[in-house]
């Protein structure tokens, strides 16, 4: 394990914050800060008072410290989603409502192998790295150097980078020998033209493995579903809607605002191509 990996996993048993850990300082849902703590960490100033973050070292996760203005700040252990929402983002990222569905539908778990095209800011990469950790792999491809550098930095902070293999290239223009055909459990395509990557995804997936295409527009969803029906079965196109509820005694109602649209998820399961049956 690398030093950062160590910090991601070593406290799960004793629940104590160690120097070098990243901690989510939580005041309320809108006011949270994610930072690495050491005995020498300088305090930071917020509008709820100065938080002496060094005081967190040695305390238990879930406990709290008090700011100079008397506000209580809870010390939480960050999960992949906290890192993603705090990461540097130069591209549209995939939202939790969407990647959660992909994980459930594909049955992805620790040890699985994921192929991803379109690393972007590394949001999806981070989430799937946290699922396949510590023995799986997320093999991710990005053609833009500036984006892949940001994604590397974002993943590094989470402690899951030992299971991520970054490739700065377009995989359709790469020697296929760099990855093993028929060995991946899931292919994630978040590019503008996922249909052009389906032959490669089909080649890389094991039989019955899932491909998921992230499509911001209906036009893309339509085109890719048409293409999916050639080499995949169980083809599905869904849109996940998430509505927050403001739950307060006597006045519970949906939140006035919501994210109206992120993407459509078009998916299918790889099959071995067979000639049509005579009677079909
Ligand atoms: C919307 S972003 C992906 C965001 C990412 N899923 C996340 O959650 O952070 C799409 C990315 O795909 C990259 N891309 C598009 N086509 C590509 C290709 N053929 N090979 C490699 N990267 C590609 C773009 O440069 C861009 O960074």
CSV table of C-alpha atoms and ligand atoms in Angstrom, one decimal:
chain,number,residue,atom,x,y,z
A,1,UNK,CA,0.0,0.0,0.0
A,2,UNK,CA,1.1,3.5,-0.7
A,3,UNK,CA,1.1,6.2,2.1
A,4,UNK,CA,-2.2,7.6,0.9
A,5,UNK,CA,-3.7,4.1,0.6
A,6,UNK,CA,-2.6,3.4,4.1
A,7,UNK,CA,-4.5,6.5,5.3
A,8,UNK,CA,-7.7,5.4,3.5
A,9,UNK,CA,-7.9,2.0,5.2
A,10,UNK,CA,-5.9,2.0,8.4
A,11,UNK,CA,-8.4,3.6,10.7
A,12,UNK,CA,-11.4,1.5,9.9
A,13,UNK,CA,-10.7,-0.8,12.8
A,14,UNK,CA,-9.8,1.5,15.7
A,15,UNK,CA,-11.8,4.5,14.5
A,16,UNK,CA,-9.2,7.0,15.8
A,17,UNK,CA,-7.9,9.9,13.7
A,18,UNK,CA,-4.2,9.6,13.0
A,19,UNK,CA,-1.8,12.3,11.9
A,20,UNK,CA,-1.9,12.3,8.1
A,21,UNK,CA,-5.5,11.2,7.8
A,22,UNK,CA,-7.9,13.2,5.7
A,23,UNK,CA,-11.0,14.3,7.7
A,24,UNK,CA,-14.3,15.8,6.8
A,25,UNK,CA,-15.0,18.7,9.1
A,26,UNK,CA,-18.8,18.9,9.2
A,27,UNK,CA,-20.8,21.9,10.5
A,28,UNK,CA,-24.0,21.3,8.3
A,29,UNK,CA,-24.7,20.0,4.9
A,30,UNK,CA,-23.6,23.2,3.2
A,31,UNK,CA,-20.6,23.9,5.4
A,32,UNK,CA,-18.0,21.1,5.3
A,33,UNK,CA,-14.2,21.1,4.8
A,34,UNK,CA,-12.1,18.2,3.8
A,35,UNK,CA,-8.4,18.3,4.7
A,36,UNK,CA,-5.5,16.3,5.9
A,37,UNK,CA,-4.7,16.7,9.6
A,38,UNK,CA,-1.4,16.6,11.4
A,39,UNK,CA,-0.3,17.9,14.9
A,40,UNK,CA,1.2,20.9,13.0
A,41,UNK,CA,-1.7,21.7,10.8
A,42,UNK,CA,-2.4,25.5,11.0
A,43,UNK,CA,-5.9,26.5,12.1
A,44,UNK,CA,-8.3,27.6,9.4
A,45,UNK,CA,-10.7,30.5,9.5
A,46,UNK,CA,-14.4,30.1,8.6
A,47,UNK,CA,-17.5,32.2,9.3
A,48,UNK,CA,-18.4,29.8,12.1
A,49,UNK,CA,-15.1,30.6,13.8
A,50,UNK,CA,-11.5,29.3,13.7
A,51,UNK,CA,-11.2,25.5,13.5
A,52,UNK,CA,-8.1,24.2,15.2
A,53,UNK,CA,-7.8,21.2,12.9
A,54,UNK,CA,-4.7,19.8,14.7
A,55,UNK,CA,-6.9,19.1,17.7
A,56,UNK,CA,-8.6,16.4,15.6
A,57,UNK,CA,-5.5,14.1,15.8
A,58,UNK,CA,-6.1,11.3,18.4
A,59,UNK,CA,-9.9,11.9,18.6
A,60,UNK,CA,-12.4,9.3,17.4
A,61,UNK,CA,-14.3,9.7,14.1
A,62,UNK,CA,-17.8,10.9,14.9
A,63,UNK,CA,-16.6,13.1,17.8
A,64,UNK,CA,-16.5,16.9,17.6
A,65,UNK,CA,-14.4,20.0,18.3
A,66,UNK,CA,-15.6,23.5,19.1
A,67,UNK,CA,-14.7,26.6,17.0
A,68,UNK,CA,-13.6,29.9,18.6
A,69,UNK,CA,-17.2,31.1,18.0
A,70,UNK,CA,-18.6,28.2,20.0
A,71,UNK,CA,-19.9,26.2,17.0
A,72,UNK,CA,-19.7,22.4,17.1
A,73,UNK,CA,-17.8,20.8,14.1
A,74,UNK,CA,-18.1,17.0,13.7
A,75,UNK,CA,-15.1,14.9,12.6
A,76,UNK,CA,-16.2,12.5,9.8
A,77,UNK,CA,-14.3,9.9,7.9
A,78,UNK,CA,-14.6,10.9,4.2
A,79,UNK,CA,-16.2,8.4,1.8
A,80,UNK,CA,-15.6,8.4,-2.0
A,81,UNK,CA,-18.5,10.7,-2.6
A,82,UNK,CA,-17.1,13.4,-0.2
A,83,UNK,CA,-13.9,13.3,-2.1
A,84,UNK,CA,-15.7,13.5,-5.5
A,85,UNK,CA,-17.9,16.5,-4.5
A,86,UNK,CA,-14.8,18.3,-3.2
A,87,UNK,CA,-12.6,17.5,-6.1
A,88,UNK,CA,-11.3,19.9,-8.8
A,89,UNK,CA,-13.7,19.6,-11.7
A,90,UNK,CA,-13.0,20.8,-15.2
A,91,UNK,CA,-15.5,18.5,-16.9
A,92,UNK,CA,-19.1,17.5,-16.2
A,93,UNK,CA,-18.9,14.6,-13.7
A,94,UNK,CA,-21.2,11.7,-13.3
A,95,UNK,CA,-23.5,12.2,-10.3
A,96,UNK,CA,-24.0,9.8,-7.4
A,97,UNK,CA,-27.6,9.0,-8.4
A,98,UNK,CA,-26.2,7.7,-11.7
A,99,UNK,CA,-23.1,5.9,-10.6
A,100,UNK,CA,-25.0,4.3,-7.7
A,101,UNK,CA,-27.4,2.7,-10.2
A,102,UNK,CA,-24.5,1.6,-12.4
A,103,UNK,CA,-22.9,-0.2,-9.4
A,104,UNK,CA,-26.2,-1.9,-8.4
A,105,UNK,CA,-27.2,-2.9,-11.9
A,106,UNK,CA,-23.7,-4.3,-12.9
A,107,UNK,CA,-23.1,-6.1,-9.6
A,108,UNK,CA,-19.7,-4.6,-9.3
A,109,UNK,CA,-17.7,-5.4,-6.2
A,110,UNK,CA,-14.2,-5.7,-4.8
A,111,UNK,CA,-11.8,-7.5,-7.1
A,112,UNK,CA,-13.6,-6.6,-10.4
A,113,UNK,CA,-12.0,-5.2,-13.5
A,114,UNK,CA,-13.3,-2.0,-15.0
A,115,UNK,CA,-12.5,-0.4,-18.4
A,116,UNK,CA,-13.3,3.4,-18.6
A,117,UNK,CA,-13.1,5.7,-21.5
A,118,UNK,CA,-13.3,9.4,-20.8
A,119,UNK,CA,-11.6,9.9,-17.4
A,120,UNK,CA,-12.5,13.6,-17.3
A,121,UNK,CA,-12.1,14.9,-13.7
A,122,UNK,CA,-12.0,11.3,-12.4
A,123,UNK,CA,-15.3,11.4,-10.6
A,124,UNK,CA,-16.6,8.0,-11.9
A,125,UNK,CA,-13.0,6.6,-11.7
A,126,UNK,CA,-12.9,7.5,-7.9
A,127,UNK,CA,-16.2,5.9,-7.1
A,128,UNK,CA,-15.5,2.6,-9.0
A,129,UNK,CA,-11.9,2.5,-7.6
A,130,UNK,CA,-13.5,2.5,-4.1
A,131,UNK,CA,-15.7,-0.4,-5.1
A,132,UNK,CA,-13.1,-2.7,-6.7
A,133,UNK,CA,-10.4,-1.8,-4.0
A,134,UNK,CA,-8.1,-3.4,-3.0
A,135,UNK,CA,-7.7,-6.3,-5.5
A,136,UNK,CA,-9.5,-5.0,-8.6
A,137,UNK,CA,-8.5,-2.5,-11.2
A,138,UNK,CA,-10.0,0.6,-13.0
A,139,UNK,CA,-8.2,1.0,-16.3
A,140,UNK,CA,-9.1,4.5,-17.4
A,141,UNK,CA,-8.4,6.3,-20.7
A,142,UNK,CA,-8.3,10.0,-21.3
A,143,UNK,CA,-7.0,11.8,-24.4
A,144,UNK,CA,-6.5,15.3,-22.8
A,145,UNK,CA,-3.4,15.7,-20.8
A,146,UNK,CA,-4.7,18.6,-18.6
A,147,UNK,CA,-7.8,16.5,-17.6
A,148,UNK,CA,-5.8,13.3,-16.8
A,149,UNK,CA,-3.4,15.3,-14.6
A,150,UNK,CA,-6.3,16.7,-12.6
A,151,UNK,CA,-8.0,13.3,-12.4
A,152,UNK,CA,-4.7,11.7,-11.1
A,153,UNK,CA,-4.5,14.4,-8.4
A,154,UNK,CA,-8.1,13.9,-7.4
A,155,UNK,CA,-7.8,10.1,-7.2
A,156,UNK,CA,-4.5,10.3,-5.3
A,157,UNK,CA,-6.2,12.2,-2.5
A,158,UNK,CA,-8.7,9.5,-1.9
A,159,UNK,CA,-6.3,6.7,-1.2
A,160,UNK,CA,-7.5,4.4,-3.9
A,161,UNK,CA,-4.9,5.2,-6.6
A,162,UNK,CA,-3.2,1.8,-6.2
A,163,UNK,CA,-6.2,0.2,-8.1
A,164,UNK,CA,-6.3,2.8,-10.9
A,165,UNK,CA,-4.3,2.5,-14.1
A,166,UNK,CA,-4.3,5.8,-16.1
A,167,UNK,CA,-3.7,5.9,-19.8
A,168,UNK,CA,-3.2,9.2,-21.6
A,169,UNK,CA,-4.6,8.1,-24.9
A,170,UNK,CA,-7.6,7.4,-27.0
A,171,UNK,CA,-8.0,3.6,-26.6
A,172,UNK,CA,-9.3,3.1,-30.1
A,173,UNK,CA,-5.8,4.3,-31.3
A,174,UNK,CA,-3.8,2.2,-28.9
A,175,UNK,CA,-2.2,-1.2,-29.3
A,176,UNK,CA,-4.8,-3.5,-27.9
A,177,UNK,CA,-2.2,-5.7,-26.4
A,178,UNK,CA,-1.9,-3.3,-23.5
A,179,UNK,CA,-5.1,-4.7,-22.2
A,180,UNK,CA,-6.4,-8.2,-22.1
A,181,UNK,CA,-9.5,-9.0,-24.2
A,182,UNK,CA,-12.4,-10.8,-22.5
A,183,UNK,CA,-11.2,-9.9,-19.0
A,184,UNK,CA,-13.2,-6.9,-17.9
A,185,UNK,CA,-16.4,-7.0,-15.8
A,186,UNK,CA,-17.7,-3.5,-16.7
A,187,UNK,CA,-17.0,-0.9,-19.4
A,188,UNK,CA,-17.9,2.7,-18.7
A,189,UNK,CA,-18.1,5.0,-21.8
A,190,UNK,CA,-18.4,8.7,-21.0
A,191,UNK,CA,-17.4,10.2,-24.3
A,192,UNK,CA,-19.5,12.2,-26.7
A,193,UNK,CA,-19.6,9.2,-29.1
A,194,UNK,CA,-19.9,6.0,-27.1
A,195,UNK,CA,-21.2,4.0,-30.1
A,196,UNK,CA,-17.7,4.3,-31.7
A,197,UNK,CA,-16.2,2.5,-28.6
A,198,UNK,CA,-18.7,-0.3,-28.5
A,199,UNK,CA,-16.6,-2.7,-30.7
A,200,UNK,CA,-13.7,-2.2,-28.3
A,201,UNK,CA,-15.9,-2.5,-25.2
A,202,UNK,CA,-17.3,-5.7,-26.6
A,203,UNK,CA,-13.8,-7.1,-27.2
A,204,UNK,CA,-12.6,-6.2,-23.7
A,205,UNK,CA,-15.6,-7.5,-21.7
A,206,UNK,CA,-16.0,-11.0,-20.5
A,207,UNK,CA,-19.1,-12.8,-21.7
A,208,UNK,CA,-22.2,-11.2,-20.0
A,209,UNK,CA,-20.1,-8.2,-18.7
A,210,UNK,CA,-21.9,-4.9,-18.7
A,211,UNK,CA,-21.3,-1.8,-20.7
A,212,UNK,CA,-22.7,1.5,-19.6
A,213,UNK,CA,-22.8,4.6,-21.8
A,214,UNK,CA,-23.3,8.0,-20.2
A,215,UNK,CA,-25.4,10.1,-22.6
A,216,UNK,CA,-26.3,13.7,-21.9
A,217,UNK,CA,-28.7,14.0,-24.8
A,218,UNK,CA,-31.6,11.8,-26.1
A,219,UNK,CA,-30.0,11.8,-29.5
A,220,UNK,CA,-26.9,10.1,-28.1
A,221,UNK,CA,-29.0,7.6,-26.1
A,222,UNK,CA,-31.0,6.7,-29.2
A,223,UNK,CA,-27.9,6.2,-31.4
A,224,UNK,CA,-26.1,4.1,-28.8
A,225,UNK,CA,-29.1,1.9,-28.0
A,226,UNK,CA,-29.4,1.1,-31.7
A,227,UNK,CA,-25.7,0.2,-31.8
A,228,UNK,CA,-26.0,-1.8,-28.5
A,229,UNK,CA,-28.6,-4.1,-29.9
A,230,UNK,CA,-26.0,-5.5,-32.3
A,231,UNK,CA,-23.7,-7.2,-29.8
A,232,UNK,CA,-25.4,-6.9,-26.4
A,233,UNK,CA,-28.6,-8.1,-24.8
A,234,UNK,CA,-30.6,-6.8,-21.9
A,235,UNK,CA,-30.3,-3.4,-23.5
A,236,UNK,CA,-31.8,-0.7,-21.3
A,237,UNK,CA,-32.0,3.1,-21.3
A,238,UNK,CA,-32.9,4.8,-18.0
A,239,UNK,CA,-32.9,8.2,-16.5
A,240,UNK,CA,-32.6,8.5,-12.7
A,241,UNK,CA,-34.4,11.3,-11.0
A,242,UNK,CA,-33.5,12.3,-7.4
A,243,UNK,CA,-35.7,14.6,-5.4
A,244,UNK,CA,-34.6,15.9,-2.0
A,245,UNK,CA,-37.2,16.1,0.7
A,246,UNK,CA,-36.9,18.8,3.3
A,247,UNK,CA,-38.0,16.7,6.3
A,248,UNK,CA,-39.0,18.9,9.2
A,249,UNK,CA,-41.6,18.1,11.8
A,250,UNK,CA,-45.0,19.4,10.6
A,251,UNK,CA,-43.8,21.0,7.4
A,252,UNK,CA,-42.1,18.2,5.3
A,253,UNK,CA,-42.1,18.8,1.5
A,254,UNK,CA,-39.9,18.3,-1.5
A,255,UNK,CA,-37.1,20.8,-1.9
A,256,UNK,CA,-38.0,23.7,-4.2
A,257,UNK,CA,-34.9,23.1,-6.3
A,258,UNK,CA,-33.5,20.0,-7.9
A,259,UNK,CA,-31.0,18.9,-10.5
A,260,UNK,CA,-33.4,18.5,-13.4
A,261,UNK,CA,-31.2,16.5,-15.7
A,262,UNK,CA,-27.8,14.9,-15.8
A,263,UNK,CA,-27.7,12.1,-18.3
A,264,UNK,CA,-29.4,9.0,-19.7
A,265,UNK,CA,-27.7,5.6,-18.9
A,266,UNK,CA,-27.7,3.2,-21.8
A,267,UNK,CA,-26.5,-0.3,-21.0
A,268,UNK,CA,-26.3,-3.8,-22.2
A,269,UNK,CA,-24.6,-7.2,-21.4
A,270,UNK,CA,-22.1,-8.7,-23.8
A,271,UNK,CA,-23.0,-11.8,-25.6
A,272,UNK,CA,-21.1,-14.0,-28.0
A,273,UNK,CA,-22.3,-13.2,-31.5
A,274,UNK,CA,-24.2,-16.2,-33.0
A,275,UNK,CA,-25.7,-16.7,-36.5
A,276,UNK,CA,-29.5,-16.2,-36.5
A,277,UNK,CA,-31.6,-19.4,-35.9
A,278,UNK,CA,-33.4,-20.8,-38.9
A,279,UNK,CA,-36.9,-20.4,-37.4
A,280,UNK,CA,-36.3,-16.8,-36.2
B,1,LIG,C1,-17.7,14.3,-19.5
B,1,LIG,S1,-16.0,13.9,-19.4
B,1,LIG,C2,-16.0,12.5,-18.3
B,1,LIG,C3,-16.3,12.8,-16.9
B,1,LIG,C4,-16.0,11.7,-16.0
B,1,LIG,N1,-16.9,10.6,-16.2
B,1,LIG,C5,-16.2,12.1,-14.5
B,1,LIG,O1,-17.1,11.6,-13.8
B,1,LIG,O2,-15.4,12.9,-14.0
B,1,LIG,C6,-15.6,13.2,-21.0
B,1,LIG,C7,-14.1,13.0,-21.2
B,1,LIG,O3,-13.9,12.1,-22.2
B,1,LIG,C8,-12.7,12.5,-22.9
B,1,LIG,N2,-12.8,11.7,-24.2
B,1,LIG,C9,-13.7,11.9,-25.2
B,1,LIG,N3,-13.5,11.0,-26.2
B,1,LIG,C10,-12.4,10.3,-25.8
B,1,LIG,C11,-11.7,9.2,-26.4
B,1,LIG,N4,-12.0,8.6,-27.6
B,1,LIG,N5,-10.6,8.7,-25.8
B,1,LIG,C12,-10.2,9.2,-24.6
B,1,LIG,N6,-10.8,10.2,-23.9
B,1,LIG,C13,-11.9,10.7,-24.5
B,1,LIG,C14,-12.8,14.0,-23.0
B,1,LIG,O4,-11.5,14.6,-23.2
B,1,LIG,C15,-13.4,14.3,-21.6
B,1,LIG,O5,-12.4,14.6,-20.6
